GROMACS .gro file of C-alpha atoms in nm:
model
  224
    1MET     CA    1   8.441   4.929  11.261
    2THR     CA    2   8.439   5.290  11.379
    3PRO     CA    3   8.157   5.488  11.544
    4PRO     CA    4   7.999   5.709  11.274
    5GLU     CA    5   8.043   6.031  11.473
    6PHE     CA    6   8.406   5.968  11.564
    7ASP     CA    7   8.625   6.263  11.460
    8ARG     CA    8   8.988   6.150  11.463
    9ARG     CA    9   9.120   6.497  11.385
   10ALA     CA   10   8.942   6.650  11.685
   11VAL     CA   11   9.061   6.370  11.910
   12LEU     CA   12   9.422   6.404  11.795
   13LYS     CA   13   9.410   6.781  11.852
   14ALA     CA   14   9.275   6.721  12.201
   15LEU     CA   15   9.545   6.460  12.266
   16THR     CA   16   9.816   6.706  12.160
   17ALA     CA   17   9.671   6.976  12.385
   18THR     CA   18   9.643   6.729  12.673
   19LEU     CA   19  10.008   6.627  12.639
   20THR     CA   20  10.108   6.996  12.629
   21ILE     CA   21   9.921   7.065  12.952
   22LEU     CA   22  10.075   6.763  13.125
   23ALA     CA   23  10.426   6.845  13.000
   24ALA     CA   24  10.395   7.208  13.109
   25GLY     CA   25  10.279   7.110  13.457
   26ARG     CA   26   9.954   7.306  13.423
   27PHE     CA   27   9.736   7.017  13.541
   28THR     CA   28   9.602   7.140  13.876
   29PRO     CA   29   9.561   6.865  14.138
   30ALA     CA   30   9.326   7.075  14.354
   31ALA     CA   31   9.082   7.131  14.069
   32ALA     CA   32   9.103   6.769  13.966
   33ALA     CA   33   9.037   6.651  14.321
   34GLU     CA   34   8.713   6.850  14.330
   35HIS     CA   35   8.605   6.653  14.025
   36THR     CA   36   8.637   6.318  14.206
   37ALA     CA   37   8.288   6.334  14.355
   38ASP     CA   38   8.138   6.405  14.013
   39THR     CA   39   8.319   6.106  13.867
   40ALA     CA   40   8.195   5.881  14.145
   41ALA     CA   41   7.837   5.994  14.083
   42ALA     CA   42   7.871   5.913  13.713
   43SER     CA   43   8.036   5.574  13.768
   44ALA     CA   44   7.732   5.394  13.631
   45SER     CA   45   7.770   5.550  13.286
   46TRP     CA   46   7.888   5.328  13.003
   47THR     CA   47   8.174   5.564  12.917
   48VAL     CA   48   8.312   5.553  13.271
   49GLN     CA   49   8.272   5.175  13.288
   50THR     CA   50   8.465   5.136  12.964
   51LEU     CA   51   8.741   5.370  13.082
   52GLU     CA   52   8.764   5.183  13.412
   53ALA     CA   53   8.793   4.851  13.230
   54PHE     CA   54   9.065   4.994  13.004
   55ALA     CA   55   9.260   5.125  13.304
   56ASP     CA   56   9.218   4.796  13.490
   57THR     CA   57   9.353   4.606  13.190
   58LEU     CA   58   9.672   4.813  13.198
   59ILE     CA   59   9.720   4.811  13.578
   60PRO     CA   60   9.487   4.548  13.726
   61GLY     CA   61   9.336   4.566  14.071
   62GLU     CA   62   9.087   4.385  14.289
   63ARG     CA   63   8.713   4.437  14.266
   64ARG     CA   64   8.566   4.713  14.480
   65HIS     CA   65   8.253   4.513  14.556
   66PRO     CA   66   8.084   4.191  14.441
   67GLY     CA   67   7.958   4.226  14.087
   68ASP     CA   68   8.209   4.499  13.999
   69LEU     CA   69   8.214   4.437  13.623
   70PRO     CA   70   8.463   4.700  13.496
   71ILE     CA   71   8.735   4.563  13.726
   72ALA     CA   72   8.809   4.207  13.630
   73GLY     CA   73   8.958   4.115  13.966
   74ALA     CA   74   9.263   3.958  13.805
   75VAL     CA   75   9.488   4.038  14.103
   76THR     CA   76   9.463   4.126  14.470
   77GLY     CA   77   9.533   4.479  14.589
   78PRO     CA   78   9.442   4.813  14.434
   79GLY     CA   79   9.514   4.900  14.071
   80ALA     CA   80   9.472   5.191  13.835
   81VAL     CA   81   9.102   5.243  13.901
   82GLN     CA   82   9.154   5.274  14.276
   83ALA     CA   83   9.449   5.504  14.205
   84GLY     CA   84   9.219   5.756  14.032
   85ALA     CA   85   9.279   5.684  13.663
   86VAL     CA   86   8.927   5.785  13.563
   87ASP     CA   87   8.953   6.107  13.766
   88VAL     CA   88   9.259   6.198  13.559
   89LEU     CA   89   9.104   6.098  13.226
   90THR     CA   90   8.777   6.281  13.287
   91SER     CA   91   8.921   6.591  13.450
   92PRO     CA   92   8.768   6.913  13.314
   93GLU     CA   93   9.119   7.058  13.329
   94LEU     CA   94   9.207   6.854  13.021
   95PRO     CA   95   9.066   6.916  12.671
   96LEU     CA   96   9.025   6.544  12.615
   97ALA     CA   97   8.733   6.510  12.858
   98PRO     CA   98   8.450   6.609  12.617
   99LEU     CA   99   8.571   6.350  12.364
  100LEU     CA  100   8.586   6.055  12.603
  101PRO     CA  101   8.235   5.928  12.518
  102ALA     CA  102   8.344   5.897  12.154
  103ILE     CA  103   8.671   5.729  12.255
  104GLY     CA  104   8.485   5.491  12.485
  105ALA     CA  105   8.244   5.410  12.203
  106LEU     CA  106   8.540   5.344  11.973
  107LEU     CA  107   8.689   5.100  12.223
  108ASP     CA  108   8.353   4.927  12.265
  109THR     CA  109   8.322   4.900  11.887
  110ARG     CA  110   8.665   4.739  11.869
  111ALA     CA  111   8.562   4.503  12.150
  112ALA     CA  112   8.242   4.406  11.970
  113ALA     CA  113   8.439   4.329  11.654
  114TYR     CA  114   8.691   4.127  11.857
  115ALA     CA  115   8.410   3.930  12.021
  116LEU     CA  116   8.255   3.857  11.684
  117THR     CA  117   8.578   3.723  11.536
  118HIS     CA  118   8.649   3.513  11.848
  119LEU     CA  119   8.292   3.382  11.880
  120LEU     CA  120   8.243   3.538  12.224
  121LEU     CA  121   7.897   3.612  12.359
  122LEU     CA  122   7.882   3.957  12.523
  123PRO     CA  123   7.622   4.053  12.786
  124PRO     CA  124   7.380   4.318  12.653
  125THR     CA  125   7.361   4.501  12.987
  126SER     CA  126   7.718   4.634  12.990
  127PRO     CA  127   7.961   4.796  12.744
  128ALA     CA  128   8.122   4.556  12.499
  129PHE     CA  129   8.475   4.603  12.634
  130VAL     CA  130   8.355   4.552  12.992
  131GLY     CA  131   8.189   4.230  12.883
  132LEU     CA  132   8.513   4.076  12.760
  133PRO     CA  133   8.690   3.831  12.993
  134PHE     CA  134   9.019   3.967  13.123
  135LYS     CA  135   9.244   3.758  12.899
  136HIS     CA  136   9.056   3.884  12.594
  137ARG     CA  137   9.066   4.245  12.718
  138THR     CA  138   9.442   4.204  12.746
  139ALA     CA  139   9.471   4.055  12.398
  140LEU     CA  140   9.259   4.333  12.246
  141VAL     CA  141   9.447   4.614  12.422
  142GLY     CA  142   9.780   4.463  12.319
  143GLY     CA  143   9.668   4.482  11.957
  144LEU     CA  144   9.570   4.848  11.994
  145PHE     CA  145   9.939   4.936  12.020
  146ASP     CA  146  10.041   4.764  11.699
  147PRO     CA  147  10.240   5.006  11.479
  148GLY     CA  148   9.982   4.980  11.203
  149ASP     CA  149   9.678   5.052  11.420
  150LEU     CA  150   9.501   5.363  11.294
  151ASP     CA  151   9.413   5.484  11.644
  152ARG     CA  152   9.738   5.389  11.815
  153GLN     CA  153   9.810   5.746  11.930
  154ILE     CA  154   9.480   5.760  12.116
  155TRP     CA  155   9.555   5.448  12.318
  156GLN     CA  156   9.912   5.559  12.382
  157VAL     CA  157   9.802   5.886  12.542
  158LEU     CA  158   9.524   5.720  12.741
  159SER     CA  159   9.777   5.468  12.870
  160LEU     CA  160  10.017   5.747  12.963
  161MET     CA  161   9.742   5.915  13.167
  162VAL     CA  162   9.652   5.589  13.339
  163GLY     CA  163  10.019   5.548  13.430
  164LEU     CA  164  10.036   5.903  13.563
  165ALA     CA  165   9.739   5.836  13.789
  166PHE     CA  166   9.901   5.526  13.939
  167ASP     CA  167  10.265   5.632  13.945
  168THR     CA  168  10.231   5.999  14.042
  169ALA     CA  169   9.873   6.056  14.172
  170ALA     CA  170   9.856   6.333  13.912
  171HIS     CA  171   9.505   6.438  14.015
  172LEU     CA  172   9.596   6.490  14.382
  173ASP     CA  173   9.830   6.704  14.586
  174THR     CA  174  10.119   6.472  14.673
  175ARG     CA  175  10.082   6.528  15.048
  176GLN     CA  176   9.710   6.457  15.023
  177ALA     CA  177   9.778   6.142  14.820
  178LEU     CA  178  10.028   6.010  15.075
  179ALA     CA  179   9.796   6.088  15.365
  180GLY     CA  180   9.521   5.894  15.187
  181HIS     CA  181   9.751   5.596  15.124
  182HIS     CA  182   9.739   5.635  14.746
  183PRO     CA  183   9.800   5.281  14.612
  184GLY     CA  184  10.045   5.375  14.341
  185LEU     CA  185  10.266   5.591  14.561
  186ALA     CA  186  10.250   5.327  14.834
  187TRP     CA  187  10.352   5.054  14.588
  188LEU     CA  188  10.644   5.266  14.469
  189GLY     CA  189  10.750   5.342  14.826
  190PHE     CA  190  10.731   5.716  14.769
  191PRO     CA  191  10.875   5.886  15.080
  192ALA     CA  192  10.681   6.114  15.310
  193PRO     CA  193  10.794   6.480  15.333
  194ASP     CA  194  10.994   6.619  15.620
  195ALA     CA  195  10.815   6.769  15.919
  196ASP     CA  196  10.787   7.107  15.743
  197GLY     CA  197  10.609   6.950  15.443
  198LEU     CA  198  10.911   6.968  15.209
  199TRP     CA  199  11.097   6.682  15.047
  200ARG     CA  200  11.473   6.660  15.084
  201PHE     CA  201  11.691   6.378  14.960
  202PRO     CA  202  12.012   6.375  15.164
  203GLN     CA  203  12.122   6.042  15.018
  204TYR     CA  204  12.219   5.986  14.657
  205SER     CA  205  11.974   5.762  14.475
  206TYR     CA  206  12.265   5.548  14.348
  207GLY     CA  207  12.429   5.543  14.691
  208ARG     CA  208  12.712   5.766  14.577
  209ALA     CA  209  12.774   6.096  14.402
  210LEU     CA  210  12.796   6.053  14.026
  211ALA     CA  211  13.004   6.367  13.971
  212ASP     CA  212  13.187   6.635  14.164
  213LEU     CA  213  13.004   6.962  14.226
  214HIS     CA  214  13.108   7.227  13.978
  215PRO     CA  215  13.286   7.513  14.157
  216ALA     CA  216  13.061   7.773  13.988
  217THR     CA  217  12.739   7.619  14.118
  218THR     CA  218  12.529   7.869  14.314
  219ALA     CA  219  12.391   7.813  14.663
  220SER     CA  220  12.053   7.722  14.513
  221GLY     CA  221  12.212   7.444  14.306
  222SER     CA  222  12.196   7.625  13.973
  223PRO     CA  223  12.495   7.658  13.741
  224ALA     CA  224  12.650   8.005  13.742
   0.00000   0.00000   0.00000
């Protein structure tokens, strides 16, 4: 079952462009942060609810309030949604944003088909994927990454972006994220900058130097 207006070629082109932007470091945290308020205002939309539920399935968190349906509340503590996953996914900086309603509809279609085959009754007042219990969301999402799944690349890139939101606070300036106690950076123990706002790492991450410094290395650390 696939939404009739779903254009895989357009989505795959947008995914490729999105990965290029992320790889090139052209994703601007300041511009993305300005988008946060718009995302919050649109949080009632079915597309955003579905994206939140997808992100929460990958990196679960606790509910923001009673009756918070997109977040299943499978764990305590903040997860991907609180870390800004939807802000990253819906950022106007990325070419994927206009296609998210179609991707959300595709995920809901897959959820409806899953519910039908597993004899699950879904509530009519929320998106199909949001209506799935957490264990069934997890089972469905796990199947989306099967090698033979036609839309596997879509879910892979969405998952990468969810991970970037939690692990790197990609939509925020790092200093801003640390000051705001970003849950992903806090969970990773990301260090605060020095007093001048710069990061320096005087200790080797492995506790020892892995190689001697080449004698031709310049003062900036570049090879001659």
